[in-house]
Amino acid sequence: MTKWYEKSGDQGDVILSTRIRLARNIKEYPFPGRLSLDQRQKVEKAVCGSVGQCMQLIGSPYRFINMEDISKTDAVSLVERHLVSPEFISDTRGRGLILSDDESVSIMINEEDHLRIQVMREGLALDQAYSVADKLDTLLNERLDFAFDERLGYLTQCPTNLGTGMRASLMLHLPALQESGVMGRVANSLSKLGLAIRGIYGEGSEPVGAIYQLSNQVTLGLSEKEAIENLGRIAMQLVSQERAARKTLSKNIETQDSICRSLGILQNARMLTNDEFMKLLSKIRIGISEGLIPNISYDKLNALMVRVQPATIMLPGGQTLSPAQRDVLRAKTVREALAPVG
């Protein structure tokens, strides 16, 4: 089955993906930070007992993953595919994951909150992702009875999530703006608008390959609809700025040469670190958007970007590889995927 991250969606030259995340807690249990292991297991059982029918009603075949039963490589790969948070795999006791077959829906059990409901979509798809998340939220609330206060909204372990408990985020590829040296100023402007722009894995992470995560910061005092509309409006302004900056950048012969050389390296390299791959891939994406590189699709690049991440690349063979062995395998995988046609 094709995964959501193997496709390109609306505004796909700049916006790689959309995520809607809802933080929810079951009324009858303390927040996860105060749960005993026995209580964690009871929460996990309660959620699993309620999820099956709900996932069927939204049309998503799924599986349950007991985080204590999987390897470190499998766990890190889940982070690389943006299905769980880095914090979620740091302590797997009493934690579980509900994951749809196409990996567009994931529910973390006993992370910072009892449930973290996540819906992911390719490209710009805030309304579509929220529609699925909202339906699943409603169905689960009928069975689990989420903690809610008329004044404060949904109750969460971290006060910054009070209210809607919703984080909407977009993954943006902003190489031209980054090259222009304006990202610091952009981040300051966004914070005044109730938004945050961070690295590829969210808070505390750095941008890799000029990929940034843009998300809402305010969850109290405004509706989900208002938050989504604000995020979408600001994101489209960034899209316009990035496209304009790319056009200017790509007129430079040195930039054109760098883009074409990057493709040559990816099509011929025998070893590739992940950092080097991501930097070169960033240039290829510019080349495609500006018509300098034909016959390579964003779909192929999106799938490849996930496939060759350090942990994910080891999954098909089921072996633990050294960094050097991963670099050799990554180069081989990329060469085969980007080989010239004909």
Tab-separated table of C-alpha atoms in Angstrom:
chain	number	residue	atom	x	y	z
A	1	MET	CA	0.000	0.000	0.000
A	2	THR	CA	1.255	3.479	-0.908
A	3	LYS	CA	2.064	5.531	2.186
A	4	TRP	CA	1.017	9.159	2.570
A	5	TYR	CA	4.644	10.353	2.538
A	6	GLU	CA	5.287	8.686	-0.832
A	7	LYS	CA	3.038	11.178	-2.608
A	8	SER	CA	3.088	14.881	-3.461
A	9	GLY	CA	0.022	17.032	-2.879
A	10	ASP	CA	-1.264	20.573	-3.336
A	11	GLN	CA	1.547	23.188	-3.352
A	12	GLY	CA	3.933	20.225	-3.299
A	13	ASP	CA	6.917	22.188	-4.587
A	14	VAL	CA	7.097	23.979	-1.218
A	15	ILE	CA	4.673	22.254	1.180
A	16	LEU	CA	5.689	18.644	1.709
A	17	SER	CA	3.042	17.612	4.218
A	18	THR	CA	0.257	18.526	6.639
A	19	ARG	CA	-0.282	17.225	10.159
A	20	ILE	CA	-3.151	17.747	12.583
A	21	ARG	CA	-2.442	16.572	16.142
A	22	LEU	CA	-4.972	16.496	18.976
A	23	ALA	CA	-3.938	16.056	22.625
A	24	ARG	CA	-6.583	14.263	24.705
A	25	ASN	CA	-6.819	12.754	28.192
A	26	ILE	CA	-9.299	10.313	29.685
A	27	LYS	CA	-11.227	11.885	32.543
A	28	GLU	CA	-10.948	9.005	35.018
A	29	TYR	CA	-7.131	8.751	34.961
A	30	PRO	CA	-4.355	11.117	36.144
A	31	PHE	CA	-2.158	12.713	33.507
A	32	PRO	CA	0.571	10.355	32.157
A	33	GLY	CA	3.267	12.016	34.266
A	34	ARG	CA	1.491	10.715	37.384
A	35	LEU	CA	0.462	7.293	36.074
A	36	SER	CA	1.883	4.086	37.537
A	37	LEU	CA	2.908	1.386	35.074
A	38	ASP	CA	-0.270	-0.514	35.925
A	39	GLN	CA	-2.387	2.555	35.181
A	40	ARG	CA	-0.523	3.127	31.900
A	41	GLN	CA	-1.419	-0.401	30.869
A	42	LYS	CA	-5.068	0.188	31.810
A	43	VAL	CA	-5.156	3.365	29.694
A	44	GLU	CA	-3.571	1.469	26.818
A	45	LYS	CA	-6.181	-1.295	27.125
A	46	ALA	CA	-9.051	1.210	27.293
A	47	VAL	CA	-7.854	3.026	24.169
A	48	CYS	CA	-7.257	-0.162	22.209
A	49	GLY	CA	-10.711	-1.424	23.156
A	50	SER	CA	-12.273	1.706	21.708
A	51	VAL	CA	-10.164	2.334	18.635
A	52	GLY	CA	-11.079	-0.657	16.485
A	53	GLN	CA	-14.660	0.312	15.690
A	54	CYS	CA	-13.703	3.989	15.340
A	55	MET	CA	-11.018	3.247	12.760
A	56	GLN	CA	-13.469	1.094	10.834
A	57	LEU	CA	-15.990	3.945	10.793
A	58	ILE	CA	-13.452	6.321	9.225
A	59	GLY	CA	-12.406	3.623	6.770
A	60	SER	CA	-8.838	3.034	7.959
A	61	PRO	CA	-7.453	-0.483	8.385
A	62	TYR	CA	-4.925	-0.364	11.219
A	63	ARG	CA	-2.540	-2.252	13.470
A	64	PHE	CA	-1.511	-1.936	17.114
A	65	ILE	CA	2.174	-1.707	18.021
A	66	ASN	CA	3.276	-2.378	21.584
A	67	MET	CA	6.300	-0.101	21.874
A	68	GLU	CA	7.980	-2.484	24.327
A	69	ASP	CA	7.997	-5.229	21.675
A	70	ILE	CA	9.805	-3.467	18.840
A	71	SER	CA	13.505	-2.899	18.246
A	72	LYS	CA	15.301	0.411	18.663
A	73	THR	CA	15.732	0.551	14.878
A	74	ASP	CA	11.989	0.142	14.319
A	75	ALA	CA	11.262	2.808	16.924
A	76	VAL	CA	13.692	5.336	15.429
A	77	SER	CA	12.229	4.667	11.986
A	78	LEU	CA	8.801	5.666	13.310
A	79	VAL	CA	10.306	9.025	14.284
A	80	GLU	CA	11.975	9.388	10.889
A	81	ARG	CA	8.591	8.820	9.229
A	82	HIS	CA	7.059	11.488	11.524
A	83	LEU	CA	4.623	8.947	12.998
A	84	VAL	CA	5.739	9.419	16.618
A	85	SER	CA	7.733	11.998	18.560
A	86	PRO	CA	11.350	11.454	19.678
A	87	GLU	CA	10.123	11.685	23.301
A	88	PHE	CA	7.656	8.830	22.709
A	89	ILE	CA	10.418	6.290	22.045
A	90	SER	CA	12.621	7.425	24.947
A	91	ASP	CA	10.658	5.314	27.459
A	92	THR	CA	8.494	2.611	25.907
A	93	ARG	CA	6.995	1.175	29.108
A	94	GLY	CA	3.198	1.127	28.920
A	95	ARG	CA	3.191	2.899	25.573
A	96	GLY	CA	1.451	1.783	22.410
A	97	LEU	CA	0.802	3.042	18.900
A	98	ILE	CA	-2.264	2.713	16.704
A	99	LEU	CA	-1.191	3.038	13.062
A	100	SER	CA	-3.318	2.959	9.911
A	101	ASP	CA	-2.081	0.815	7.013
A	102	ASP	CA	-1.219	3.858	4.876
A	103	GLU	CA	0.361	5.490	7.970
A	104	SER	CA	-1.785	8.623	7.572
A	105	VAL	CA	-3.359	8.128	11.019
A	106	SER	CA	-1.338	7.440	14.156
A	107	ILE	CA	-2.438	7.515	17.785
A	108	MET	CA	0.281	7.629	20.423
A	109	ILE	CA	-0.896	6.173	23.730
A	110	ASN	CA	0.667	7.516	26.956
A	111	GLU	CA	3.008	10.094	25.463
A	112	GLU	CA	2.736	13.491	27.225
A	113	ASP	CA	-1.056	12.956	27.170
A	114	HIS	CA	-3.109	9.765	27.199
A	115	LEU	CA	-3.762	10.133	23.477
A	116	ARG	CA	-2.018	12.066	20.745
A	117	ILE	CA	-4.220	11.688	17.675
A	118	GLN	CA	-2.306	12.517	14.493
A	119	VAL	CA	-3.579	12.738	10.915
A	120	MET	CA	-1.034	13.335	8.146
A	121	ARG	CA	-1.552	14.239	4.501
A	122	GLU	CA	0.743	15.058	1.602
A	123	GLY	CA	0.965	18.701	0.499
A	124	LEU	CA	-1.342	21.420	1.801
A	125	ALA	CA	-4.418	19.630	3.159
A	126	LEU	CA	-5.352	21.273	6.455
A	127	ASP	CA	-9.128	20.983	6.059
A	128	GLN	CA	-8.983	17.363	4.893
A	129	ALA	CA	-6.654	16.289	7.702
A	130	TYR	CA	-8.692	18.137	10.330
A	131	SER	CA	-11.929	16.550	9.083
A	132	VAL	CA	-10.546	13.058	9.717
A	133	ALA	CA	-9.000	14.022	13.076
A	134	ASP	CA	-12.236	15.673	14.238
A	135	LYS	CA	-14.346	12.651	13.295
A	136	LEU	CA	-11.988	10.262	15.056
A	137	ASP	CA	-11.863	12.564	18.095
A	138	THR	CA	-15.657	12.637	18.336
A	139	LEU	CA	-15.970	8.852	18.020
A	140	LEU	CA	-13.303	8.205	20.662
A	141	ASN	CA	-14.754	10.783	23.056
A	142	GLU	CA	-18.098	8.954	22.980
A	143	ARG	CA	-16.326	5.837	24.243
A	144	LEU	CA	-13.550	7.225	26.472
A	145	ASP	CA	-14.974	10.504	27.886
A	146	PHE	CA	-12.173	13.025	27.489
A	147	ALA	CA	-11.291	15.515	30.231
A	148	PHE	CA	-12.899	18.864	29.332
A	149	ASP	CA	-13.569	22.123	31.172
A	150	GLU	CA	-16.113	24.687	29.961
A	151	ARG	CA	-13.669	27.547	30.542
A	152	LEU	CA	-10.298	25.940	29.768
A	153	GLY	CA	-11.347	23.520	27.038
A	154	TYR	CA	-9.594	20.154	26.745
A	155	LEU	CA	-7.367	19.502	29.751
A	156	THR	CA	-3.785	18.584	28.950
A	157	GLN	CA	-0.681	17.809	30.959
A	158	CYS	CA	1.144	20.827	29.502
A	159	PRO	CA	-0.788	24.095	30.017
A	160	THR	CA	0.313	25.373	26.586
A	161	ASN	CA	-2.011	22.804	24.976
A	162	LEU	CA	-5.132	23.807	26.929
A	163	GLY	CA	-8.158	24.816	24.886
A	164	THR	CA	-8.433	23.045	21.552
A	165	GLY	CA	-5.463	20.784	22.323
A	166	MET	CA	-4.705	21.061	18.614
A	167	ARG	CA	-1.391	21.537	16.888
A	168	ALA	CA	-1.642	22.016	13.141
A	169	SER	CA	1.661	21.935	11.284
A	170	LEU	CA	3.042	22.061	7.777
A	171	MET	CA	6.396	20.770	6.562
A	172	LEU	CA	7.919	23.392	4.269
A	173	HIS	CA	10.907	23.280	1.934
A	174	LEU	CA	12.418	26.777	2.052
A	175	PRO	CA	15.907	26.598	0.518
A	176	ALA	CA	15.796	29.963	-1.258
A	177	LEU	CA	14.636	31.849	1.824
A	178	GLN	CA	17.282	30.062	3.867
A	179	GLU	CA	19.946	30.942	1.300
A	180	SER	CA	18.787	34.574	1.421
A	181	GLY	CA	19.509	34.668	5.164
A	182	VAL	CA	16.026	35.838	6.170
A	183	MET	CA	14.842	32.856	8.244
A	184	GLY	CA	15.672	34.524	11.571
A	185	ARG	CA	13.568	37.535	10.670
A	186	VAL	CA	10.782	35.270	9.388
A	187	ALA	CA	10.745	33.318	12.678
A	188	ASN	CA	10.460	36.534	14.706
A	189	SER	CA	7.568	37.781	12.578
A	190	LEU	CA	5.753	34.452	12.812
A	191	SER	CA	5.998	34.351	16.620
A	192	LYS	CA	4.079	37.646	16.765
A	193	LEU	CA	1.315	35.981	14.739
A	194	GLY	CA	1.009	33.006	17.093
A	195	LEU	CA	3.020	30.644	14.899
A	196	ALA	CA	6.365	28.900	15.312
A	197	ILE	CA	8.833	27.685	12.696
A	198	ARG	CA	11.241	24.955	13.776
A	199	GLY	CA	13.448	22.184	12.446
A	200	ILE	CA	12.318	19.071	10.642
A	201	TYR	CA	11.405	17.157	13.843
A	202	GLY	CA	9.764	20.072	15.653
A	203	GLU	CA	10.800	21.714	18.903
A	204	GLY	CA	14.519	21.559	19.631
A	205	SER	CA	15.478	20.199	16.196
A	206	GLU	CA	17.379	21.824	13.351
A	207	PRO	CA	16.265	22.207	9.738
A	208	VAL	CA	17.772	19.480	7.539
A	209	GLY	CA	17.889	20.038	3.801
A	210	ALA	CA	16.129	23.399	4.337
A	211	ILE	CA	13.001	21.627	5.605
A	212	TYR	CA	11.109	23.504	8.320
A	213	GLN	CA	8.015	22.761	10.403
A	214	LEU	CA	5.481	25.594	10.696
A	215	SER	CA	2.818	25.237	13.390
A	216	ASN	CA	0.272	27.128	15.473
A	217	GLN	CA	1.281	28.073	19.022
A	218	VAL	CA	-2.019	29.337	20.438
A	219	THR	CA	-4.588	26.729	21.490
A	220	LEU	CA	-6.626	28.721	24.022
A	221	GLY	CA	-9.049	31.459	23.060
A	222	LEU	CA	-9.586	30.593	19.417
A	223	SER	CA	-11.327	27.809	17.526
A	224	GLU	CA	-9.737	25.034	15.496
A	225	LYS	CA	-11.130	26.636	12.342
A	226	GLU	CA	-9.521	29.989	13.154
A	227	ALA	CA	-6.171	28.356	13.913
A	228	ILE	CA	-6.209	26.377	10.664
A	229	GLU	CA	-7.224	29.377	8.564
A	230	ASN	CA	-4.455	31.503	10.110
A	231	LEU	CA	-1.840	28.810	9.509
A	232	GLY	CA	-2.935	28.240	5.921
A	233	ARG	CA	-2.971	31.956	5.118
A	234	ILE	CA	0.521	32.572	6.502
A	235	ALA	CA	1.858	29.414	4.856
A	236	MET	CA	0.715	30.614	1.439
A	237	GLN	CA	2.527	33.909	2.009
A	238	LEU	CA	5.709	31.929	2.695
A	239	VAL	CA	5.071	29.824	-0.407
A	240	SER	CA	4.853	32.981	-2.533
A	241	GLN	CA	8.026	34.421	-0.994
A	242	GLU	CA	9.912	31.146	-1.475
A	243	ARG	CA	8.860	30.826	-5.112
A	244	ALA	CA	9.900	34.404	-5.866
A	245	ALA	CA	13.264	33.850	-4.163
A	246	ARG	CA	13.795	30.615	-6.140
A	247	LYS	CA	13.221	32.392	-9.453
A	248	THR	CA	15.828	34.991	-8.556
A	249	LEU	CA	18.263	32.370	-7.252
A	250	SER	CA	17.904	30.058	-10.259
A	251	LYS	CA	18.865	32.824	-12.733
A	252	ASN	CA	22.395	32.649	-11.328
A	253	ILE	CA	24.612	30.389	-13.464
A	254	GLU	CA	26.487	29.233	-10.358
A	255	THR	CA	23.201	28.099	-8.819
A	256	GLN	CA	22.245	26.267	-12.007
A	257	ASP	CA	25.637	24.564	-12.046
A	258	SER	CA	25.296	23.560	-8.390
A	259	ILE	CA	21.852	22.059	-9.023
A	260	CYS	CA	23.021	20.029	-12.020
A	261	ARG	CA	26.177	18.878	-10.217
A	262	SER	CA	24.011	17.765	-7.287
A	263	LEU	CA	22.015	15.505	-9.594
A	264	GLY	CA	25.241	14.102	-11.017
A	265	ILE	CA	26.529	13.255	-7.549
A	266	LEU	CA	23.304	11.536	-6.538
A	267	GLN	CA	23.267	9.508	-9.766
A	268	ASN	CA	26.892	8.376	-9.379
A	269	ALA	CA	27.990	8.472	-5.714
A	270	ARG	CA	29.172	5.264	-4.057
A	271	MET	CA	28.811	6.609	-0.499
A	272	LEU	CA	26.345	9.191	0.807
A	273	THR	CA	25.878	10.389	4.364
A	274	ASN	CA	22.331	11.321	5.257
A	275	ASP	CA	23.252	14.987	5.731
A	276	GLU	CA	24.892	15.157	2.310
A	277	PHE	CA	21.934	13.403	0.709
A	278	MET	CA	19.448	15.835	2.253
A	279	LYS	CA	21.464	18.871	1.103
A	280	LEU	CA	21.755	17.534	-2.440
A	281	LEU	CA	18.088	16.536	-2.496
A	282	SER	CA	17.170	20.091	-1.520
A	283	LYS	CA	18.934	21.394	-4.629
A	284	ILE	CA	17.242	18.789	-6.832
A	285	ARG	CA	13.850	19.973	-5.618
A	286	ILE	CA	14.734	23.546	-6.638
A	287	GLY	CA	15.842	22.248	-10.027
A	288	ILE	CA	12.527	20.502	-10.581
A	289	SER	CA	10.480	23.528	-9.521
A	290	GLU	CA	12.435	25.837	-11.839
A	291	GLY	CA	12.392	23.500	-14.831
A	292	LEU	CA	16.111	22.712	-14.716
A	293	ILE	CA	15.611	19.003	-14.001
A	294	PRO	CA	12.979	17.107	-16.037
A	295	ASN	CA	11.672	13.551	-15.635
A	296	ILE	CA	11.983	13.324	-11.827
A	297	SER	CA	8.798	13.686	-9.770
A	298	TYR	CA	8.283	15.075	-6.292
A	299	ASP	CA	6.541	11.788	-5.445
A	300	LYS	CA	9.757	9.882	-6.107
A	301	LEU	CA	11.835	12.330	-4.046
A	302	ASN	CA	9.380	12.298	-1.130
A	303	ALA	CA	9.423	8.505	-0.983
A	304	LEU	CA	13.205	8.382	-1.338
A	305	MET	CA	13.752	10.957	1.411
A	306	VAL	CA	12.026	8.684	3.945
A	307	ARG	CA	13.348	5.424	2.573
A	308	VAL	CA	17.056	6.251	3.075
A	309	GLN	CA	16.916	7.728	6.577
A	310	PRO	CA	19.448	6.064	8.953
A	311	ALA	CA	17.086	3.640	10.712
A	312	THR	CA	14.495	3.185	7.954
A	313	ILE	CA	17.112	2.125	5.397
A	314	MET	CA	17.986	-0.888	7.588
A	315	LEU	CA	14.435	-2.208	7.910
A	316	PRO	CA	14.105	-4.172	4.622
A	317	GLY	CA	17.254	-6.233	5.281
A	318	GLY	CA	16.609	-6.607	8.998
A	319	GLN	CA	20.291	-6.067	9.750
A	320	THR	CA	22.184	-3.614	11.913
A	321	LEU	CA	24.558	-1.691	9.668
A	322	SER	CA	27.494	0.543	10.540
A	323	PRO	CA	27.330	4.195	9.453
A	324	ALA	CA	29.699	3.438	6.545
A	325	GLN	CA	27.585	0.462	5.429
A	326	ARG	CA	24.482	2.653	5.556
A	327	ASP	CA	26.252	5.274	3.444
A	328	VAL	CA	27.056	2.645	0.790
A	329	LEU	CA	23.505	1.284	0.795
A	330	ARG	CA	22.050	4.815	0.680
A	331	ALA	CA	24.150	5.706	-2.355
A	332	LYS	CA	23.114	2.492	-4.137
A	333	THR	CA	19.433	3.089	-3.353
A	334	VAL	CA	19.586	6.684	-4.582
A	335	ARG	CA	21.491	5.754	-7.758
A	336	GLU	CA	18.889	3.178	-8.671
A	337	ALA	CA	15.974	5.506	-7.938
A	338	LEU	CA	17.387	8.448	-9.903
A	339	ALA	CA	19.014	6.567	-12.776
A	340	PRO	CA	18.550	8.353	-16.123
A	341	VAL	CA	15.736	6.928	-18.238
A	342	GLY	CA	16.696	5.468	-21.636
